[in-house]
Coordinates of C-alpha atoms in Angstrom, one line a residue:
Chain A
M33 CA 102.0 97.1 125.8
Q34 CA 98.8 95.1 126.0
E35 CA 96.9 96.0 122.9
G36 CA 93.3 96.8 123.5
A37 CA 93.5 96.7 127.3
P38 CA 92.1 99.7 129.2
D39 CA 95.5 100.0 131.0
P40 CA 98.1 99.4 128.3
G41 CA 100.5 98.0 130.9
L42 CA 103.4 100.3 129.9
Y43 CA 105.0 100.3 133.4
D44 CA 104.4 99.2 137.0
Y45 CA 103.0 101.5 139.6
Q46 CA 105.7 102.9 141.8
P47 CA 104.5 105.5 144.4
Y48 CA 106.6 108.6 144.7
Q49 CA 107.2 108.2 148.4
G50 CA 109.6 105.5 149.7
R51 CA 111.6 105.0 146.5
P52 CA 115.2 103.9 146.5
K53 CA 117.6 106.9 146.6
I54 CA 119.0 107.8 143.1
E55 CA 122.2 109.7 143.4
W56 CA 123.5 111.9 140.5
P57 CA 127.2 112.5 139.9
G58 CA 128.8 115.1 142.1
G59 CA 126.0 114.8 144.7
K60 CA 123.6 116.9 142.5
S61 CA 119.9 116.5 143.3
V62 CA 118.3 117.1 139.9
A63 CA 119.5 116.0 136.5
V64 CA 118.7 118.7 133.9
W65 CA 118.6 118.0 130.2
V66 CA 117.7 120.3 127.4
A67 CA 115.9 118.7 124.4
P68 CA 115.9 120.9 121.3
N69 CA 113.7 119.5 118.6
L70 CA 115.5 119.9 115.3
E71 CA 112.8 119.2 112.9
Y72 CA 111.7 119.2 109.3
Y73 CA 108.1 119.6 108.4
E74 CA 107.3 118.8 104.8
I75 CA 105.5 121.5 102.8
D76 CA 103.2 119.0 101.0
P77 CA 103.3 115.7 102.9
P78 CA 100.9 112.8 101.9
I79 CA 97.7 112.9 103.9
H80 CA 97.4 110.3 106.7
P81 CA 93.9 109.0 107.1
K82 CA 94.0 109.8 110.9
R83 CA 95.7 113.2 110.9
N84 CA 96.0 116.2 108.7
P85 CA 99.4 117.9 109.1
W86 CA 98.4 121.5 108.2
P87 CA 95.5 123.8 108.9
H88 CA 95.4 125.1 105.3
P89 CA 95.8 123.3 101.9
A90 CA 99.5 123.2 101.0
P91 CA 101.4 125.4 101.1
S92 CA 100.3 126.3 104.6
V93 CA 102.6 129.4 104.6
V94 CA 102.6 130.4 108.2
G95 CA 102.8 126.8 109.6
Y96 CA 105.7 125.8 107.2
S97 CA 107.6 129.1 107.3
H98 CA 107.3 129.4 111.1
R99 CA 109.1 126.1 111.5
D100 CA 111.6 126.9 108.8
H101 CA 112.6 129.9 111.0
S102 CA 114.5 127.4 113.1
N103 CA 116.7 126.2 110.3
R104 CA 117.4 129.7 108.9
V105 CA 117.5 131.9 112.0
S106 CA 116.7 130.7 115.5
H107 CA 118.6 127.4 115.9
W108 CA 121.8 129.4 116.2
R109 CA 120.3 131.8 118.7
M110 CA 119.0 129.0 120.9
A111 CA 122.2 127.0 120.6
E112 CA 124.4 129.9 121.5
V113 CA 122.7 130.7 124.8
M114 CA 122.7 127.0 125.7
S115 CA 126.5 126.7 125.0
K116 CA 127.1 130.0 126.8
H117 CA 125.7 128.6 130.0
G118 CA 127.0 125.1 129.7
F119 CA 123.9 123.2 128.5
P120 CA 124.5 120.5 125.8
G121 CA 121.5 119.5 123.8
S122 CA 119.9 116.0 123.5
V123 CA 118.4 116.4 120.1
S124 CA 115.0 115.1 119.1
L125 CA 115.9 114.9 115.4
S126 CA 113.7 114.6 112.3
V127 CA 116.4 112.5 110.7
A128 CA 115.6 113.8 107.2
L129 CA 117.1 117.1 108.4
C130 CA 120.5 115.3 107.9
Q131 CA 119.7 115.5 104.2
H132 CA 117.8 118.8 104.0
H133 CA 119.9 121.0 106.1
P134 CA 123.1 119.2 107.0
E135 CA 124.6 122.5 108.3
V136 CA 122.1 122.5 111.2
V137 CA 122.9 118.9 112.2
A138 CA 126.6 119.6 111.9
D139 CA 126.4 122.6 114.2
A140 CA 124.6 120.5 116.8
N141 CA 127.1 117.7 116.4
A142 CA 130.0 120.2 116.7
R143 CA 128.6 121.3 120.0
D144 CA 128.8 117.7 121.3
W145 CA 125.1 117.3 121.4
E146 CA 123.5 113.9 121.6
F147 CA 121.0 112.8 118.9
F148 CA 117.9 110.6 119.2
S149 CA 115.3 110.0 116.6
H150 CA 112.1 111.9 116.2
G151 CA 111.2 109.9 113.1
I152 CA 112.0 110.7 109.5
Y153 CA 109.8 113.8 109.3
N154 CA 107.5 115.3 111.8
T155 CA 104.8 115.3 109.1
R156 CA 104.8 111.4 108.8
Y157 CA 102.7 109.7 111.4
S158 CA 103.2 106.2 112.7
Y159 CA 99.6 105.2 113.3
D160 CA 98.6 102.1 111.3
M161 CA 102.1 101.3 110.1
T162 CA 102.8 97.6 109.4
E163 CA 105.6 96.0 111.4
A164 CA 107.8 96.1 108.3
Q165 CA 107.2 99.9 107.8
E166 CA 107.9 100.6 111.4
R167 CA 111.1 98.6 111.4
A168 CA 112.1 100.5 108.3
I169 CA 111.8 103.9 110.0
I170 CA 113.8 102.7 113.0
E171 CA 116.5 101.2 110.8
D172 CA 116.6 104.4 108.6
S173 CA 116.9 106.5 111.8
I174 CA 119.9 104.5 113.1
K175 CA 121.7 104.5 109.7
T176 CA 120.9 108.2 108.8
V177 CA 122.1 109.6 112.1
E178 CA 125.2 107.4 112.2
N179 CA 126.2 108.5 108.7
A180 CA 125.6 112.2 109.4
T181 CA 127.1 112.4 112.9
G182 CA 129.0 109.2 113.8
Q183 CA 126.6 108.7 116.7
R184 CA 124.4 105.6 117.2
I185 CA 121.0 106.8 118.4
R186 CA 120.0 105.6 121.9
G187 CA 116.6 107.1 122.2
W188 CA 113.3 107.8 120.6
L189 CA 110.6 110.5 120.6
A190 CA 108.0 109.4 118.1
P191 CA 107.3 111.6 115.1
A192 CA 104.6 114.0 116.1
L193 CA 104.1 111.7 119.1
T194 CA 102.5 109.0 117.0
H195 CA 102.9 105.3 117.8
T196 CA 101.7 101.8 117.1
P197 CA 101.2 99.2 119.9
R198 CA 104.5 97.6 119.0
T199 CA 106.7 100.7 118.9
L200 CA 108.2 100.4 122.4
D201 CA 108.9 96.7 121.9
L202 CA 110.7 97.4 118.7
L203 CA 112.9 100.1 120.2
A204 CA 114.1 97.7 122.8
E205 CA 114.6 95.0 120.2
Y206 CA 116.9 97.4 118.2
G207 CA 118.9 98.1 121.4
L208 CA 117.7 101.6 122.0
D209 CA 118.0 102.6 125.7
Y210 CA 115.3 105.2 126.3
T211 CA 112.0 106.5 125.1
C212 CA 110.8 110.1 125.6
D213 CA 107.2 109.3 124.9
L214 CA 105.8 108.5 128.4
Y215 CA 105.0 111.4 130.8
H216 CA 104.1 109.5 133.9
D217 CA 107.0 110.4 136.2
D218 CA 109.7 112.8 137.4
Q219 CA 112.3 110.1 137.6
V220 CA 113.6 107.6 135.0
Q221 CA 111.5 104.5 135.1
E222 CA 111.5 101.0 133.6
V223 CA 109.2 100.4 130.6
N224 CA 107.5 97.0 130.2
V225 CA 108.7 95.6 126.9
A226 CA 108.4 92.2 125.3
K227 CA 112.2 91.5 125.3
G228 CA 115.2 93.3 126.6
R229 CA 114.9 96.6 128.5
L230 CA 113.9 100.2 127.8
A231 CA 114.0 103.2 130.1
S232 CA 111.5 106.0 130.1
I233 CA 113.3 109.3 130.7
P234 CA 111.2 112.2 131.8
Y235 CA 110.6 114.5 128.8
S236 CA 107.9 117.1 129.4
L237 CA 104.8 118.4 127.7
E238 CA 104.0 120.7 130.5
V239 CA 107.2 122.8 130.4
N240 CA 107.7 122.2 126.6
D241 CA 107.9 125.6 125.0
H242 CA 105.1 124.6 122.7
Y243 CA 102.7 124.1 125.6
G244 CA 104.0 127.2 127.3
F245 CA 103.3 129.4 124.4
F246 CA 100.5 127.8 122.5
V247 CA 98.6 125.8 125.1
Y248 CA 99.0 127.9 128.2
N249 CA 99.6 131.2 126.3
M250 CA 102.5 132.3 128.4
S251 CA 104.6 135.3 127.7
G252 CA 108.4 134.8 127.3
R253 CA 108.9 136.0 130.9
E254 CA 106.1 133.7 132.3
Y255 CA 107.6 130.7 130.6
A256 CA 111.1 131.5 132.0
E257 CA 109.5 131.8 135.5
T258 CA 107.8 128.4 134.9
L259 CA 111.2 126.8 134.2
V260 CA 112.7 128.3 137.3
R261 CA 109.8 127.1 139.5
Q262 CA 109.9 123.6 138.0
F263 CA 113.7 123.5 138.7
E264 CA 113.4 124.8 142.2
R265 CA 110.8 122.1 143.2
L266 CA 112.6 119.2 141.5
A267 CA 116.0 120.3 143.0
E268 CA 114.5 120.3 146.5
E269 CA 112.7 116.9 146.1
G270 CA 115.8 115.4 144.5
E271 CA 117.6 115.5 147.8
R272 CA 115.5 112.4 148.7
S273 CA 116.0 110.7 145.4
G274 CA 117.4 112.2 142.3
T275 CA 114.9 113.8 140.0
V276 CA 115.0 114.7 136.3
M277 CA 114.0 117.9 134.7
C278 CA 113.7 118.2 130.9
I279 CA 113.4 121.4 129.0
P280 CA 112.0 120.5 125.5
L281 CA 112.5 123.3 123.0
H282 CA 111.7 124.4 119.4
A283 CA 114.0 127.1 118.1
Y284 CA 111.2 128.7 116.1
L285 CA 109.4 129.3 119.4
I286 CA 112.1 129.9 122.1
G287 CA 114.5 131.5 119.6
Q288 CA 112.1 134.4 118.8
P289 CA 113.6 137.7 119.8
H290 CA 111.0 138.5 122.4
R291 CA 111.5 135.2 124.3
I292 CA 115.2 134.3 124.1
G293 CA 116.3 136.9 126.6
P294 CA 114.1 135.7 129.4
F295 CA 115.0 132.1 128.5
E296 CA 118.7 132.9 128.8
E297 CA 118.0 134.2 132.3
A298 CA 116.3 131.0 133.3
L299 CA 119.3 128.9 132.1
E300 CA 121.7 131.2 133.9
H301 CA 119.7 130.7 137.1
I302 CA 119.8 126.9 136.8
A303 CA 123.5 126.8 135.9
K304 CA 124.4 129.0 138.9
D305 CA 122.3 127.2 141.4
G306 CA 124.7 124.4 142.1
R307 CA 122.1 121.6 142.5
A308 CA 121.8 120.7 138.8
W309 CA 123.6 117.9 137.1
I310 CA 123.5 119.3 133.5
A311 CA 123.7 116.3 131.3
R312 CA 122.7 114.6 128.1
A313 CA 119.8 112.1 128.1
G314 CA 122.0 109.1 127.6
E315 CA 124.2 110.0 130.5
I316 CA 121.2 110.3 132.8
V317 CA 119.9 107.0 131.7
D318 CA 123.3 105.4 132.3
A319 CA 123.6 106.9 135.8
W320 CA 120.2 105.6 136.6
R321 CA 120.8 102.2 135.1
D322 CA 124.0 101.8 137.0
Q323 CA 122.0 102.2 140.2
V324 CA 118.9 100.1 139.5
G325 CA 120.5 97.4 137.3
R326 CA 118.9 95.4 134.6
A327 CA 115.2 94.9 134.6
Q328 CA 114.1 91.5 135.8
R329 CA 111.7 90.3 133.1
Chain B
M114 CA 93.8 99.1 108.4
T115 CA 97.4 99.6 107.3
L116 CA 99.2 102.4 105.5
P117 CA 100.1 102.1 101.8
D118 CA 103.8 101.8 101.2
S119 CA 103.7 105.1 99.3
Y120 CA 103.3 106.8 102.6
T121 CA 106.8 105.7 103.7
Q122 CA 108.5 106.8 100.5
Y123 CA 110.2 110.2 100.7
R124 CA 110.5 111.6 97.2
K125 CA 111.7 115.0 98.2
R126 CA 114.3 113.9 100.8
R127 CA 117.3 115.7 99.5
E128 CA 119.7 118.6 100.2
G129 CA 117.8 121.9 100.5
Y130 CA 114.1 122.3 100.7
D131 CA 111.3 120.0 99.5
H132 CA 110.2 122.8 97.2
E133 CA 111.8 125.2 94.7
L134 CA 110.4 128.5 96.1
Y135 CA 113.5 129.9 97.7
R136 CA 116.9 128.6 98.8
W137 CA 118.2 127.8 102.3
S138 CA 120.6 130.2 103.9
N139 CA 121.5 130.8 107.5
M140 CA 121.0 134.4 108.7
H141 CA 123.9 134.3 111.0
T142 CA 126.5 133.6 108.3
R143 CA 125.2 136.1 105.7
P144 CA 127.1 139.2 104.8
P145 CA 126.1 141.9 107.3
V146 CA 123.5 144.5 106.3
E147 CA 123.7 148.1 107.5
W148 CA 120.6 150.3 107.9
P149 CA 120.8 154.0 107.3
G150 CA 119.5 155.1 110.7
G151 CA 120.3 152.6 113.4
S152 CA 121.1 148.9 113.9
V153 CA 117.5 147.7 114.4
A154 CA 114.9 148.6 111.8
V155 CA 111.6 149.0 113.6
W156 CA 108.9 148.3 111.1
L157 CA 105.4 149.4 112.2
C158 CA 102.8 147.7 110.0
V159 CA 99.1 148.5 110.5
S160 CA 96.3 146.4 109.0
L161 CA 93.4 148.3 107.6
E162 CA 90.6 145.7 107.3
W163 CA 87.0 145.7 106.2
F164 CA 85.1 142.6 107.1
P165 CA 81.9 142.2 105.0
I166 CA 79.1 141.0 107.3
T167 CA 78.7 138.2 104.9
P168 CA 81.8 136.0 105.3
G169 CA 83.2 134.4 102.1
G170 CA 86.4 133.3 100.4
P171 CA 88.3 130.0 100.5
F172 CA 88.7 130.3 104.3
K173 CA 87.4 132.6 107.0
A174 CA 89.9 135.4 107.8
P175 CA 91.1 135.7 111.4
G176 CA 88.9 138.2 113.2
H177 CA 85.9 137.5 110.8
M178 CA 82.2 137.2 111.8
V179 CA 81.4 134.8 114.6
T180 CA 77.7 134.7 115.3
P181 CA 74.8 133.9 112.9
Y182 CA 73.9 136.6 110.3
P183 CA 73.6 139.5 110.9
D184 CA 76.5 139.6 113.3
Y185 CA 76.3 143.3 114.2
R186 CA 78.6 142.8 117.2
H187 CA 81.7 141.7 115.3
Y188 CA 81.0 143.7 112.1
T189 CA 80.9 147.0 114.0
A190 CA 83.6 146.2 116.5
R191 CA 86.0 145.5 113.6
D192 CA 84.9 148.7 111.7
Y193 CA 85.7 150.7 114.9
G194 CA 89.3 150.2 113.8
N195 CA 88.7 152.3 110.7
R196 CA 86.6 154.9 112.3
V197 CA 88.5 155.5 115.5
G198 CA 91.5 153.1 116.2
A199 CA 93.5 153.9 113.1
W200 CA 93.1 157.6 113.7
R201 CA 94.5 157.2 117.2
M202 CA 97.5 155.3 115.7
L203 CA 98.1 158.1 113.2
E204 CA 98.3 160.6 116.0
A205 CA 100.5 158.3 118.0
F206 CA 102.9 158.0 115.1
E207 CA 102.9 161.7 114.5
R208 CA 103.7 162.4 118.1
A209 CA 106.6 159.9 118.1
G210 CA 107.8 161.3 114.8
V211 CA 107.8 157.9 113.1
T212 CA 106.4 156.5 109.8
A213 CA 104.7 153.2 109.2
S214 CA 103.3 150.9 106.6
F215 CA 99.5 150.5 106.3
A216 CA 98.4 147.2 104.7
A217 CA 95.0 148.2 103.3
N218 CA 92.2 146.2 101.8
A219 CA 91.1 147.8 98.5
A220 CA 87.7 148.2 100.0
V221 CA 89.0 150.3 102.9
A222 CA 90.7 152.6 100.4
E223 CA 87.5 153.0 98.5
R224 CA 85.1 153.3 101.4
Y225 CA 87.2 155.6 103.6
P226 CA 89.2 158.0 101.4
E227 CA 89.7 160.4 104.4
L228 CA 91.6 157.7 106.2
I229 CA 93.8 156.9 103.2
A230 CA 94.5 160.6 102.6
A231 CA 95.6 161.0 106.3
V232 CA 97.8 157.9 105.9
Q233 CA 99.4 159.4 102.8
A234 CA 99.7 162.9 104.4
G235 CA 101.6 161.4 107.3
G236 CA 104.3 160.0 104.9
H237 CA 103.3 156.4 105.5
E238 CA 103.4 153.6 102.9
I239 CA 100.4 151.7 101.6
I240 CA 100.8 148.0 101.2
A241 CA 98.3 146.0 99.2
Y242 CA 96.2 143.7 101.4
S243 CA 93.7 142.0 99.1
T244 CA 90.2 143.2 98.3
D245 CA 88.5 142.9 101.6
M246 CA 88.6 140.3 104.4
N247 CA 86.8 137.9 102.2
G248 CA 89.7 138.0 99.7
T249 CA 91.6 135.0 101.2
I250 CA 93.8 132.9 99.1
D251 CA 94.7 129.2 99.3
S252 CA 95.3 126.4 96.9
T253 CA 91.6 125.6 96.5
L254 CA 91.3 128.8 94.5
S255 CA 91.9 128.3 90.7
E256 CA 94.8 130.2 89.2
A257 CA 92.5 132.3 87.1
D258 CA 90.3 133.3 90.1
E259 CA 93.4 134.1 92.1
R260 CA 94.8 136.3 89.3
A261 CA 91.5 138.1 89.0
L262 CA 91.4 138.6 92.8
I263 CA 94.9 140.0 93.1
G264 CA 94.5 142.1 89.9
D265 CA 91.3 143.5 91.2
A266 CA 92.9 144.4 94.6
M267 CA 95.8 146.1 92.9
G268 CA 93.7 148.0 90.3
R269 CA 91.3 149.3 92.9
L270 CA 94.1 150.3 95.3
E271 CA 95.9 152.1 92.6
R272 CA 92.8 154.1 91.6
A273 CA 91.9 154.9 95.2
T274 CA 95.4 155.9 96.3
G275 CA 96.9 157.2 93.1
A276 CA 99.9 154.9 93.3
R277 CA 100.6 151.2 92.7
P278 CA 101.7 149.5 96.0
K279 CA 105.1 147.9 96.0
G280 CA 104.3 145.5 98.8
W281 CA 101.7 142.8 99.3
L282 CA 100.3 141.2 102.4
S283 CA 98.0 138.2 102.1
I284 CA 95.2 137.7 104.6
A285 CA 96.5 135.5 107.4
R286 CA 99.7 135.4 105.3
Q287 CA 98.2 132.4 103.4
Q288 CA 99.2 131.8 99.8
S289 CA 98.7 129.2 97.1
W290 CA 101.3 127.7 94.9
H291 CA 100.7 130.4 92.3
T292 CA 100.7 133.5 94.5
L293 CA 104.4 134.4 94.3
D294 CA 104.4 134.4 90.5
I295 CA 101.1 136.3 90.3
L296 CA 102.5 139.0 92.7
K297 CA 105.6 139.2 90.5
D298 CA 103.5 139.6 87.4
E299 CA 101.5 142.4 89.0
G300 CA 104.7 144.4 89.4
L301 CA 105.0 144.0 93.1
S302 CA 108.5 143.9 94.5
Y303 CA 107.9 142.3 97.8
C304 CA 105.4 140.3 100.0
C305 CA 105.2 140.1 103.8
D306 CA 103.8 136.6 104.1
W307 CA 106.6 134.1 104.9
V308 CA 107.7 134.3 108.5
N309 CA 110.8 132.1 108.2
D310 CA 113.4 134.8 108.5
E311 CA 114.1 138.1 110.2
L312 CA 115.7 139.9 107.3
P313 CA 114.5 140.3 103.7
Y314 CA 115.4 137.5 101.3
R315 CA 114.7 136.7 97.7
F316 CA 112.4 134.0 96.2
E317 CA 113.7 132.2 93.1
N318 CA 111.3 134.2 90.9
G319 CA 112.8 137.5 92.1
L320 CA 110.1 138.6 94.5
I321 CA 111.4 139.6 97.9
D322 CA 110.0 138.5 101.2
L323 CA 109.9 141.0 104.0
P324 CA 109.1 138.8 107.0
L325 CA 106.3 140.3 109.1
N326 CA 106.7 138.2 112.3
H327 CA 103.2 136.9 113.2
E328 CA 104.3 136.1 116.7
L329 CA 105.0 139.8 117.3
S330 CA 101.6 140.9 116.3
D331 CA 98.9 142.4 118.6
R332 CA 96.5 139.9 117.1
Q333 CA 98.6 136.9 118.2
I334 CA 99.7 138.2 121.6
I335 CA 96.5 140.0 122.6
T336 CA 93.6 138.1 121.0
V337 CA 95.1 134.6 120.5
Q338 CA 97.3 134.4 123.5
Q339 CA 95.1 136.6 125.6
K340 CA 97.8 138.8 127.1
G341 CA 97.3 142.4 128.2
A342 CA 98.7 145.4 126.3
D343 CA 101.4 145.8 128.9
S344 CA 102.5 142.2 128.4
W345 CA 102.5 142.9 124.6
A346 CA 104.7 146.0 125.1
E347 CA 107.0 144.2 127.4
S348 CA 107.5 141.5 124.8
M349 CA 108.3 144.2 122.2
R350 CA 110.8 145.7 124.5
D351 CA 112.4 142.3 125.2
A352 CA 112.6 141.7 121.5
F353 CA 114.1 145.1 120.8
E354 CA 116.8 144.8 123.5
W355 CA 117.7 141.3 122.3
L356 CA 118.0 142.5 118.7
V357 CA 120.1 145.6 119.6
A358 CA 122.6 143.3 121.4
E359 CA 122.6 140.8 118.6
A360 CA 123.1 143.4 116.0
A361 CA 126.1 144.8 118.0
R362 CA 127.5 141.3 118.5
E363 CA 127.1 140.2 114.9
G364 CA 127.9 143.5 113.3
S365 CA 124.8 143.3 111.2
G366 CA 121.4 145.1 111.1
R367 CA 118.4 143.4 112.5
M368 CA 114.7 144.1 112.1
L369 CA 111.7 144.3 114.6
P370 CA 108.3 144.1 112.9
I371 CA 105.5 145.4 115.0
H372 CA 102.2 144.4 113.4
L373 CA 99.2 146.4 114.7
T374 CA 95.5 146.1 114.2
P375 CA 93.4 149.2 114.8
Y376 CA 90.4 147.4 116.3
I377 CA 92.7 145.6 118.7
M378 CA 95.5 148.0 119.8
G379 CA 93.6 151.2 119.0
L380 CA 91.2 150.8 121.9
P381 CA 91.3 153.5 124.6
Y382 CA 92.7 151.2 127.3
R383 CA 95.4 149.7 125.1
I384 CA 96.6 152.6 123.0
G385 CA 98.6 154.1 125.9
A386 CA 100.9 151.0 125.9
L387 CA 101.7 151.6 122.2
E388 CA 102.3 155.3 122.7
C389 CA 104.6 154.7 125.6
L390 CA 106.5 152.0 123.7
L391 CA 106.9 154.3 120.7
A392 CA 108.1 157.2 122.9
D393 CA 110.8 155.0 124.4
L394 CA 112.0 153.4 121.2
A395 CA 112.0 156.8 119.3
Q396 CA 114.6 158.0 121.8
R397 CA 116.9 155.1 121.1
A398 CA 119.9 155.7 118.8
E399 CA 119.7 152.0 117.6
A400 CA 116.1 152.3 116.4
W401 CA 115.6 153.1 112.8
F402 CA 111.8 153.5 112.3
A403 CA 111.3 152.5 108.7
R404 CA 108.5 151.7 106.3
G405 CA 108.5 148.3 104.6
E406 CA 109.7 149.7 101.2
D407 CA 112.5 151.6 103.0
I408 CA 113.8 148.4 104.5
V409 CA 113.5 146.5 101.3
S410 CA 115.3 149.1 99.3
A411 CA 118.1 149.5 101.9
W412 CA 118.5 145.7 101.9
E413 CA 118.4 145.5 98.1
S414 CA 121.0 148.1 97.6
Q415 CA 123.5 146.0 99.6
Q416 CA 122.9 142.7 97.7

């Protein structure tokens, strides 16, 4: 990126009309990926000068224990309905979860889910990190996930969506293939990095369960209806050039008993429709990369 | 400006939690629990709250005064719950033939003895719920002040109700690092504050947590998320149906906490949604309507 510039220059403008046709395997029009956030929030993290992790002095009981619900209860509930309808996860992982609750990571790995890094903890923010510090969290992520799962991470969703101006360049330098941090498009796009190449895969804030329930105040059924509408539209437009739909989740939200039933119905709808290529993030990036080739930079 | 290197050191990165309060365990692999009256324990918990018109305490309780002093609007609208709303709920419970827990501020028990007598006459449980809505707790409170606050609430509730409550609910479920030990020292057997589980579990100091799901409360769904009473009831039904199916599949009891606030759900245009829900659930063989202490003791006897 261009530090300090009003337009950070993250990508080139590419109008939605008239794009080359992207074709997904099997002639499907929309690539659908599910991104469960498997996270660890520290109960008493150090305070970052730019952001306070909790609304109350530690221990912030509801904030901490609500998120802990994922690792005790709702991860399995969410994972079961995904498996039942044929959706693998592409996990946005607080990599310290490999130490804290290896059982959760092992369960996701056993389901053949893909892992990418969501930082060490979701309570450690990247703002103002030195280059050495930022390199250390990337290297830690690669090593920790490899040791715990045998997988080499290919993607990144910044911890608590916090960055430095050099983050994307470093991800490309370490050979990562995709970032989930840019929300400018419904198709995979090339990111402008200093060296190498990096793809931006559509993640989503708008149909993220957190936004659904805590920004837009939806009921479980309204959220499920939102997913279906998002899918229907992207499946239709994907006939022209393959689109991408991401369903970002947090088990402590979607796995609550009053929401998981309607959510399962939405997954069932998408699975049965026939237009969805249900895939992992890395496969989507690969299929796109095979068609657009290497960035010319 | 750059971050100190201490920020990127992770001293509590280890197996298990980054604290010693309780141990990790996964609900889906625990030994099954069996309730005496159905596969899903439906726990009605009603908050009886008195908001002094002069806010105080370490933090402002949810629902507290909004406008400059004297905020008659919010003071009286909250007190409506104690004068009218809670009575409507008592009648609704009686009609459905169910019992509930009432989490009561000590000040409510002292100020409104008729209400407490009616709660007790209905066979409901009283859970301790601090002194009044200024009795919030967080880590800015000294341990001595917190001990005094909790002790004061317990003593006053015992005098006003004739019995020492077994359960404790903190305002906004917020605790300090000392709370669990203080509650234990006060002779309480459980608290309802930690929302990380859907069955009771034990803290390392022996106290039990009975998770009162904050997402399933009328305060969260109606006043925070701004849904109507019918949407709230639909969510309760969706939760119940899911839990019934899960209990059957996993061969283990489940729990549905329904947290009610008289000044919210006890309004004339909303109470019907609650009555209708209770009537439906009360007919279901899977529903075991239970007070908090009943759920805790059924769980404890199987550990």
